[in-house]
Coordinates of C-alpha atoms and ligand atoms in Angstrom, one line a residue:
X1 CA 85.3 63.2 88.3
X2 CA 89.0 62.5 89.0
X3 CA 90.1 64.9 91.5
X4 CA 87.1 66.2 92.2
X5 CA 88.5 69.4 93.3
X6 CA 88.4 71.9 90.2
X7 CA 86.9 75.5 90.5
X8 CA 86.9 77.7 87.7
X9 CA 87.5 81.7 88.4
X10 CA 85.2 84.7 87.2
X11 CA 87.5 88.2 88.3
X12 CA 85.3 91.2 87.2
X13 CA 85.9 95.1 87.6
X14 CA 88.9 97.1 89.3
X15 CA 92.8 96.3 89.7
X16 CA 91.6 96.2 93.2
X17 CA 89.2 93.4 92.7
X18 CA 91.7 91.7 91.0
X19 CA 94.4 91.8 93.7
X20 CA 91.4 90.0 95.4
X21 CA 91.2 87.1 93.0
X22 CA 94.8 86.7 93.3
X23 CA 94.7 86.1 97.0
X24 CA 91.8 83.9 96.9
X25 CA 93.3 81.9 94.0
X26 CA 96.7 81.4 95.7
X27 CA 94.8 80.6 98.8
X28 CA 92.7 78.0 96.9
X29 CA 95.8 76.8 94.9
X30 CA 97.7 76.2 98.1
X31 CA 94.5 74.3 99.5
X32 CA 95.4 71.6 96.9
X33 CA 92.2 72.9 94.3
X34 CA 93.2 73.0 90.8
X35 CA 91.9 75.9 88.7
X36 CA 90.1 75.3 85.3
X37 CA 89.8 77.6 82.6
X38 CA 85.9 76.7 81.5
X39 CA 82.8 75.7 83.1
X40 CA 82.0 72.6 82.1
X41 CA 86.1 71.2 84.0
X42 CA 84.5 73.2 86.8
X43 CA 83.0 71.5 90.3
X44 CA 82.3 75.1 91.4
X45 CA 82.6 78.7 90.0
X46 CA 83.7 81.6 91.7
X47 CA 82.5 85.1 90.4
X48 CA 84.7 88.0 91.8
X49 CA 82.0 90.5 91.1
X50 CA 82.1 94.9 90.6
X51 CA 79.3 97.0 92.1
X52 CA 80.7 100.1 91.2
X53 CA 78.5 101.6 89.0
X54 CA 75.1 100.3 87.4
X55 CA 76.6 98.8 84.2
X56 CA 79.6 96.8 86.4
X57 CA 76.2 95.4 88.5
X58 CA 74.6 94.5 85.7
X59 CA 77.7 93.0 84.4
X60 CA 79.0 90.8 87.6
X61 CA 75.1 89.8 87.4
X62 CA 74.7 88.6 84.0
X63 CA 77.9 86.8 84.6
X64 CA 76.5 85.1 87.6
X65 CA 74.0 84.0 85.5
X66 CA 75.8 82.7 83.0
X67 CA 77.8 80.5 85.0
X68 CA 74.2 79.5 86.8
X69 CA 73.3 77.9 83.6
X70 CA 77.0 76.8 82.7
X71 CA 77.5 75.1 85.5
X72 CA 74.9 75.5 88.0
X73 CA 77.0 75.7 91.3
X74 CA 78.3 79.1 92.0
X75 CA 79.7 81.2 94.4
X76 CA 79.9 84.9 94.5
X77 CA 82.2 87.4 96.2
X78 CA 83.3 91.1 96.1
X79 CA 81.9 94.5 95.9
X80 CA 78.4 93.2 94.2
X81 CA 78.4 90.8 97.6
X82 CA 78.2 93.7 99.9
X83 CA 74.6 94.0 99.3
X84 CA 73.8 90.0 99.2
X85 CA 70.7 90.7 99.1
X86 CA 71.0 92.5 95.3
X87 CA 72.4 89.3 94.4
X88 CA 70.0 86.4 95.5
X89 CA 66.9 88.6 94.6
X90 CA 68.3 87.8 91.2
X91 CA 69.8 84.6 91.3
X92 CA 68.5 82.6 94.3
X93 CA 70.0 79.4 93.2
X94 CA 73.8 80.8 94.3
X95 CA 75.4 78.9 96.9
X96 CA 76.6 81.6 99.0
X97 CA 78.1 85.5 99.1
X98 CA 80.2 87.1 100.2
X99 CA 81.6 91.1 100.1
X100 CA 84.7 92.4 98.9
X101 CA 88.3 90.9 100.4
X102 CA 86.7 88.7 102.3
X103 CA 89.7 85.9 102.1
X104 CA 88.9 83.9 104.5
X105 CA 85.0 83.5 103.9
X106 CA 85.1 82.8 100.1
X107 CA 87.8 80.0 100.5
X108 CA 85.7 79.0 103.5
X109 CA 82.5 78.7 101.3
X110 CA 84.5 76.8 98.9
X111 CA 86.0 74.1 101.5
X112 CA 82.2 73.6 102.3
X113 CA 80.5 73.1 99.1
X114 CA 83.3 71.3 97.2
X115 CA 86.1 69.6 100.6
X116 CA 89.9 70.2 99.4
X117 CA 92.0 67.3 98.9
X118 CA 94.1 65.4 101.3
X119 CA 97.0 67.1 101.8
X120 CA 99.8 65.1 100.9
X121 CA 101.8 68.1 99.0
X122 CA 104.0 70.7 100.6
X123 CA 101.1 73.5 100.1
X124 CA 104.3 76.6 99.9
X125 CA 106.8 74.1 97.5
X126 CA 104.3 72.4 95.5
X127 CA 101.7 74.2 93.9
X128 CA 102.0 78.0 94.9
X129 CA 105.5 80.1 93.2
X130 CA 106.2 82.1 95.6
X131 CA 105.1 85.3 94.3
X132 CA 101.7 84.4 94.8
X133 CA 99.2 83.7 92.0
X134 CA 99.4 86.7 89.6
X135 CA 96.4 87.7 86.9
X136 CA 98.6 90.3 85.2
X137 CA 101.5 89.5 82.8
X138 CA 105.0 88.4 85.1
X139 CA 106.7 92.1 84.6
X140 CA 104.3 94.3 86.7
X141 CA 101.6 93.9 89.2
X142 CA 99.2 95.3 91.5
X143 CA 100.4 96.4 95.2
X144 CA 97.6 97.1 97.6
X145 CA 98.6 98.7 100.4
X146 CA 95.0 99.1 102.1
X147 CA 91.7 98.6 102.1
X148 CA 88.6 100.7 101.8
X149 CA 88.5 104.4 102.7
X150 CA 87.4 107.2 105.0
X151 CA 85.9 109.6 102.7
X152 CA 82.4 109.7 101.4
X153 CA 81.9 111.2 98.1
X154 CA 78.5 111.5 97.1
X155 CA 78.5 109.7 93.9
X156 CA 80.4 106.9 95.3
X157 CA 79.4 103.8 97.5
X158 CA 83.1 102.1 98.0
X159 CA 83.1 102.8 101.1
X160 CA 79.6 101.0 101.8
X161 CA 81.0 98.0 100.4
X162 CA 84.6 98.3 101.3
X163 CA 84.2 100.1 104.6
X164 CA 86.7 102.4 106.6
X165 CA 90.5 102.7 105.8
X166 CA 92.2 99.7 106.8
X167 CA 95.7 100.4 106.1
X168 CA 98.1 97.2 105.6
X169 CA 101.2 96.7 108.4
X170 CA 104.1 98.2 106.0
X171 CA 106.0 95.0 106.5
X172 CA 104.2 92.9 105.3
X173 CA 103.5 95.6 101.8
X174 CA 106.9 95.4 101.5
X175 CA 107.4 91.4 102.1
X176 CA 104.7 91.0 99.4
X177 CA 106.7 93.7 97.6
X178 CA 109.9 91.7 97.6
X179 CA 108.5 88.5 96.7
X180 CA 107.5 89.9 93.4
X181 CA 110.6 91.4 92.8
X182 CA 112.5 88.3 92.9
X183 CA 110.5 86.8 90.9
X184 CA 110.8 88.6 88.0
X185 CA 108.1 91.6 88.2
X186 CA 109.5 95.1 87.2
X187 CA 107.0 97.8 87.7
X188 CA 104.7 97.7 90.7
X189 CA 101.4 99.4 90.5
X190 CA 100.3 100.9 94.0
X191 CA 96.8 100.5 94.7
X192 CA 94.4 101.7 97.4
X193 CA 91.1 103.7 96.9
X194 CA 93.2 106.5 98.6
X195 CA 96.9 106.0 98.4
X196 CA 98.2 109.0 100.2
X197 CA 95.4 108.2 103.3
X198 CA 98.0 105.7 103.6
X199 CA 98.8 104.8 107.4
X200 CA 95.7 107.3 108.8
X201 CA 93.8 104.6 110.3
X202 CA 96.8 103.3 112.2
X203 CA 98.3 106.6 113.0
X204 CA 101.4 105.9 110.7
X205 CA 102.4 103.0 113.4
X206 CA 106.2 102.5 112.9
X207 CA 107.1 99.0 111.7
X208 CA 110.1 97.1 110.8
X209 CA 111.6 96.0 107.7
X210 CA 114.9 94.1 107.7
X211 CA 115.6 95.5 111.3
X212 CA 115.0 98.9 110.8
X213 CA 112.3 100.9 111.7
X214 CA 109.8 102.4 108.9
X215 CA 107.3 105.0 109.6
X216 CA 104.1 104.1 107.9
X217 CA 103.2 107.1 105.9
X218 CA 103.1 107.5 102.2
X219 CA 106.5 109.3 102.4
X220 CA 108.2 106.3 103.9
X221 CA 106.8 103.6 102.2
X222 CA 108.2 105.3 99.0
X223 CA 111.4 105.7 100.1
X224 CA 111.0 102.0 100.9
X225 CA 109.6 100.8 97.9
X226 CA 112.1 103.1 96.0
X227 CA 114.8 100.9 96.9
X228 CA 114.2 97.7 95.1
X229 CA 115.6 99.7 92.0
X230 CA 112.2 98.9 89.7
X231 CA 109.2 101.3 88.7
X232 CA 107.1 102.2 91.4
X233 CA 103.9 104.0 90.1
X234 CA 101.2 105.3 92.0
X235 CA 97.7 105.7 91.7
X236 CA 94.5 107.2 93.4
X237 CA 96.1 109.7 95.0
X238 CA 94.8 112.9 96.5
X239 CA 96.3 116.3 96.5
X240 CA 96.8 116.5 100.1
X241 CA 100.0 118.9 100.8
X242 CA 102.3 115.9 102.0
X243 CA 101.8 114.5 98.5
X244 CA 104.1 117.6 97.9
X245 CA 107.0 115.5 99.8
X246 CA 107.0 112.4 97.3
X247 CA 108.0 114.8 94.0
X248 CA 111.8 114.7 94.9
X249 CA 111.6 111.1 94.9
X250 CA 109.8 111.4 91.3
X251 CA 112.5 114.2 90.1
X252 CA 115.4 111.8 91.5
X253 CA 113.6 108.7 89.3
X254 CA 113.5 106.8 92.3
X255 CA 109.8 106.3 92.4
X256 CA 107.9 106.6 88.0
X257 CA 107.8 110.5 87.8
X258 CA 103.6 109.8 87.3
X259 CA 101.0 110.6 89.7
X260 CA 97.4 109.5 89.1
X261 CA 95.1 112.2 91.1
X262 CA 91.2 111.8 90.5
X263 CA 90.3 115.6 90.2
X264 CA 86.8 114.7 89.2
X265 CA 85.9 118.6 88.7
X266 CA 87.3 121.9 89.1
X267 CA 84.8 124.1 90.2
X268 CA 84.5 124.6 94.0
X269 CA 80.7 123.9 94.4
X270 CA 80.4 121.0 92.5
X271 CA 83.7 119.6 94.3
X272 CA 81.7 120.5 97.2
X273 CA 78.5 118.6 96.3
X274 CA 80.7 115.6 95.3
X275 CA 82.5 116.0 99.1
X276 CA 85.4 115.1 97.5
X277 CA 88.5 114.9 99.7
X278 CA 91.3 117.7 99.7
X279 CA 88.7 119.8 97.3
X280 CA 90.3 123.5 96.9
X281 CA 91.1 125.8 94.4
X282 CA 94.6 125.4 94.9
X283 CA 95.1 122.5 92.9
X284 CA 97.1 124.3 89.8
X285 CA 99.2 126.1 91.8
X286 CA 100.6 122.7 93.2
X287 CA 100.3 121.3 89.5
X288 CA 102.6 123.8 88.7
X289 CA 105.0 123.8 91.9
X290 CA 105.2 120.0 91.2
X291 CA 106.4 120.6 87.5
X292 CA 109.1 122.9 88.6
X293 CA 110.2 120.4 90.6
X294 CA 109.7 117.2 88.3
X295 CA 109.2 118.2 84.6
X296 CA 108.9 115.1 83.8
X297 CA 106.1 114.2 85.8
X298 CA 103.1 113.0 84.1
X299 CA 99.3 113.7 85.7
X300 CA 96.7 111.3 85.0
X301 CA 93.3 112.4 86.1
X302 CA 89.8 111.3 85.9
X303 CA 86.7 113.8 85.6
X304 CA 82.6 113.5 85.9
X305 CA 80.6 115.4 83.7
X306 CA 76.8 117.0 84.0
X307 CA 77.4 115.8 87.9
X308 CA 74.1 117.0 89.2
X309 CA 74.0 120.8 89.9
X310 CA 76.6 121.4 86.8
X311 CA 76.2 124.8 85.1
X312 CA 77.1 125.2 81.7
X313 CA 79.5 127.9 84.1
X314 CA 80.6 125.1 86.0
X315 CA 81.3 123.1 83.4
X316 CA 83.4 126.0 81.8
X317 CA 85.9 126.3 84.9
X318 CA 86.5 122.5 84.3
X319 CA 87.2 123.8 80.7
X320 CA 89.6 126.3 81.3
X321 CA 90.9 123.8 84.4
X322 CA 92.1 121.4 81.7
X323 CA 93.8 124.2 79.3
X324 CA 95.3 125.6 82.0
X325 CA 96.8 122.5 83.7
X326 CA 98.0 120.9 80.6
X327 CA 97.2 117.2 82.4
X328 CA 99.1 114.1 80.0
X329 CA 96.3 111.0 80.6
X330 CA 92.7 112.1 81.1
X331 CA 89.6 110.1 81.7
X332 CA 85.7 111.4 81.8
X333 CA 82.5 110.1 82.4
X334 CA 79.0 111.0 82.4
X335 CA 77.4 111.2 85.7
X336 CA 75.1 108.4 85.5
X337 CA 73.3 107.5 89.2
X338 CA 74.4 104.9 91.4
X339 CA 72.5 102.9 93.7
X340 CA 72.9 103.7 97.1
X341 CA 74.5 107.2 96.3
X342 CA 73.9 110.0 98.2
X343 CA 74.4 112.5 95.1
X344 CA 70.9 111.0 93.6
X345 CA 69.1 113.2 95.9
X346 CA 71.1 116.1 94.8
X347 CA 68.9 118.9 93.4
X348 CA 68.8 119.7 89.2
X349 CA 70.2 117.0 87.3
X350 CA 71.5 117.2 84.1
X351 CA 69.5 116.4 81.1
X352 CA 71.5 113.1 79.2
X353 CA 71.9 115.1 76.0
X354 CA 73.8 117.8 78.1
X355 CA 76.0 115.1 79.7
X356 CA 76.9 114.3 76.1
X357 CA 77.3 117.6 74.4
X358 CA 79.9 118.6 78.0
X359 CA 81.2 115.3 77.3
X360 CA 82.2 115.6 73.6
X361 CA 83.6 119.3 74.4
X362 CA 85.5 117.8 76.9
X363 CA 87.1 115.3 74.8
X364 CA 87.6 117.5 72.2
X365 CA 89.3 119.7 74.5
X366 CA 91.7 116.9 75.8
X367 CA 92.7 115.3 72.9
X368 CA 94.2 118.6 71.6
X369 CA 96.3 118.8 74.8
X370 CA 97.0 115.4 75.0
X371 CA 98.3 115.8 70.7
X372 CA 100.4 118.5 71.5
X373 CA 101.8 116.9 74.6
X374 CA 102.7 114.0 73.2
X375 CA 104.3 115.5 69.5
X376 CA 106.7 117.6 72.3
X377 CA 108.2 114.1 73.2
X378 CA 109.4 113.8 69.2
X379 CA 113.1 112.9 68.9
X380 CA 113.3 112.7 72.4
X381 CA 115.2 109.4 74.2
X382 CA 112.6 107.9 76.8
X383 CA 113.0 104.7 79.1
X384 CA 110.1 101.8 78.1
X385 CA 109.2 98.5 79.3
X386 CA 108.0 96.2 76.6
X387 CA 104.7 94.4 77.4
X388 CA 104.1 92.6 74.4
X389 CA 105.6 91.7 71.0
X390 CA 103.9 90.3 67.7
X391 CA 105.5 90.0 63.6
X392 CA 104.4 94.1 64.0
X393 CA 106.6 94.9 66.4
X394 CA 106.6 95.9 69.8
X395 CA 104.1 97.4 72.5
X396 CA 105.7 99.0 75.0
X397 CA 105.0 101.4 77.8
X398 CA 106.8 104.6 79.2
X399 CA 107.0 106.3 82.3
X400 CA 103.9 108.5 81.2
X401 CA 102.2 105.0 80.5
X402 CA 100.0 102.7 82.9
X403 CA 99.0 99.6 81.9
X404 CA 95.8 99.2 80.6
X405 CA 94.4 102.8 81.3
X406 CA 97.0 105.0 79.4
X407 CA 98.5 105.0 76.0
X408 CA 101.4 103.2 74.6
X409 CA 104.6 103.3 72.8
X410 CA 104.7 101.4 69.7
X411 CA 108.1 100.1 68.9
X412 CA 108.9 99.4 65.3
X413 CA 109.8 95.2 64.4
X414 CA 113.1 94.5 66.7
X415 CA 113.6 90.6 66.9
X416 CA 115.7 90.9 70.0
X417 CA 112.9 92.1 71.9
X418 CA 110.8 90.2 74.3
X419 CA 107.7 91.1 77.1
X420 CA 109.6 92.5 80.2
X421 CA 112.4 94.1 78.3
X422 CA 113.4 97.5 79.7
X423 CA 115.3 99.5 77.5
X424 CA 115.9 103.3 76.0
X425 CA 114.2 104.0 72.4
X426 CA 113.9 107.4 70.5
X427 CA 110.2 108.7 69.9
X428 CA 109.7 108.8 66.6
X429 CA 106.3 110.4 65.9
X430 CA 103.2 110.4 68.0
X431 CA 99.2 110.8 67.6
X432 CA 96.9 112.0 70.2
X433 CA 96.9 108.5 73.0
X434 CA 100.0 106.8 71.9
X435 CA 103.8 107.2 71.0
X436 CA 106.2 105.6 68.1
X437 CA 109.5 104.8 68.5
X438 CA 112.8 102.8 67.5
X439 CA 116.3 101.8 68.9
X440 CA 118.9 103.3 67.3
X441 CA 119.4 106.1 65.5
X442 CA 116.8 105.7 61.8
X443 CA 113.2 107.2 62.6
X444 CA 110.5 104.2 61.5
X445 CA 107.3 104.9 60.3
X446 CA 103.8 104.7 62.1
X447 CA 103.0 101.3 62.8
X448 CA 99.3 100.7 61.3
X449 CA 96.5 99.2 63.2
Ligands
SF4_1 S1 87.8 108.8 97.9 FE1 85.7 109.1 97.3 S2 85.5 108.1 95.3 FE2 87.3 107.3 96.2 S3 86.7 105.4 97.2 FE3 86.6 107.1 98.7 S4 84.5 107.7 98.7 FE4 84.8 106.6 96.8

């Protein structure tokens, strides 16, 4: 096969794992492979894979099997790789694993079951822009500014197959930072499993970015971040009380008024049971103090429901939780058991058609807030950046809006308009996830499906 040097690219579960695949894929792209888009162009297949929960395992292995009988000669990273052993009781025929953010070994497997090219390019000029290799559309992308994490909730095993914080030298976030910047990106998305951990691990070690020094803490690598003059949004963050020091950087728009904060639960014992970090009962009294600063923040949150333990009491705090802190973007899941987990040994789990019935009243419960929330932003004039546009018109995405995970702004048929767009449109009606709006001054009407 000419070239012989062509590996196709499986990325499965979390913007982190995808950060992952971009790495790898520059790395391989700057080793002189080319990257194909099916199997059969393929000398060799790498499958990024998810262990997160069951169904993500499930998932990154029935795609591992897939591209077993596709192709036949496959390599397999990420979280899945952690446990190897989960992986080759399966598939046996694999070439070779390896765990999460492991660079270095993936692209080292690769070299050995498929040698790169002779190098007769410039490996930086040639084949690599200098951004990197980028999964997500050119206006935004993934930042991750560390690895792994020091907590150890019980439902979760990141940390098994991620290990301890490992917090990235703030130069170099910020290098990677710029790079994207000039070319093109508008809206960065900070990742981490625990963004305001940020710097623990390395006892916020001062660095240096363009000769002057830069303490590595949360607080200063907003500040930082908040001068390249784009959106910086950031997610997975706990409510620690130095979280309290980034809002006047979210009131002053220097950093997307938007924090995403998994609260998981709000009642004390089951926050307890799940060990989750900063767990307290504090949490709407800094909802609230952060409001009167920033009214314009917007709280995404993520919940687990019928966690084992969960009284229909329990379950009712979370209730009254969610009425009473009004949050804009919610997520919730069942508890379903994970491998590995320390909260499957937990005492009285919940019956599956209890999980469902919380579930639905939980829903219910947000999708009234969310439909009230959103119908306040009628007639109002909000900032959007336009991610895609089709003979409809225009999807776009706010402030209060995270790619992929959040709702949207639909923008009635404007021919000027193109993907990366920023500009200022009037909401025009809304429904419970998403917003409509138009340029101008006329009100348009909803934008069917
Ligand atoms: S904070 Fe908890 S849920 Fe998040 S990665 Fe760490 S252990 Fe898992």
């Amino acid at each position: 096969m000419p070239g012989n040097n062509k590996v196709g690219f499986i990325s499965l579960g979390c913007p982190k794992a995808l950060v992952d695949s971009e790495r790898i894929l520059t790395q391989l792209r700057m080793d002189g492979y080319d990257i194909v888009p099916d199997y059969a162009g393929a000398d060799v297949v790498v499958v990024n894979t998810c262990g997160f929960i069951d169904l993500a395992r499930q998932e990154s292995l029935d795609a591992i099997g897939e591209a077993l009988h596709e192709n036949g000669r496959v390599i397999v990273t990420g979280c899945l790789g952690a446990q190897a052993e989960s992986i080759t009781s399966v598939h046996p025929k694999v070439l070779a694993v390896s765990g999460p953010h492991a660079y270095e070994q993936v692209v080292g497997q690769v070299h050995e079951y498929l040698p790169p090219p002779p190098k007769t390019h410039d490996p930086f000029s040639d084949l690599v822009p200098p951004q990197g290799i980028k999964l997500t559309p050119r206006h935004y992308a993934y930042l991750k500014i560390s690895e792994g994490c020091n907590h150890r909730c019980s439902f979760c095993i990141i940390p098994s197959m991620r290990g301890d914080l490992v917090s990235r030298p703030i130069a170099d976030v910020l290098e990677e930072a710029e790079r994207l910047v000039n070319a093109g990106v508008k809206e960065l998305l900070v990742i981490s499993q625990d963004t305001s951990a940020y710097g623990v691990d390395t006892k916020y070690q001062t660095g240096f970015w363009q000769g002057r020094p830069l303490k590595a803490n949360m607080q200063g690598l907003c500040e930082a971040l908040a001068e390249f003059g784009i959106w910086v949004r950031l997610h997975y963050v706990y409510p620690y009380p130095h979280v309290d020091n980034i809002i006047p950087l979210m009131a002053e728009n220097k950093i997307v008024p938007y924090l995403d904060i998994p609260f998981q639960h709000a009642s004390l014992p089951i926050l307890k049971a799940m060990k989750r970090p900063a767990a307290t009962e504090k949490s709407l009294q800094r909802i609230q103090n952060w409001r009167t600063q920033c009214p314009d923040l917007t709280i995404r949150s993520t919940f687990i429901v019928g966690f084992p333990g969960e009284t229909e009491d329990d379950f009712q705090q979370l209730l009254d939780f969610l009425e009473q802190a009004q949050l804009d973007r919610v997520g919730c899941f069942q508890y379903s058991p994970v491998v590995g987990a320390k909260a499957n040994e937990l005492a009285n789990h919940v019956a599956d058609e209890i999980k469902q019935e919380r579930w639905n009243r939980f829903m219910e419960t947000q999708q009234a807030i969310s439909t009230s929330r959103l119908a306040n932003k009628i007639g109002k004039t909000i900032e959007v950046l336009v991610d895609s546009v089709d003979d409809q018109g225009a999807t776009a995405r706010s402030h209060a809006d995270a790619p992929e995970i959040d709702g949207v702004v639909y923008i009635a048929k404007d021919e000027e308009l193109e993907p990366g767009n920023l500009l200022k449109v009037t909401v025009t009606d809304s429904d419970a996830y998403d917003l409509y709006a138009k340029r101008g001054r006329r009100y348009p009407q909803k934008i069917s499906n």
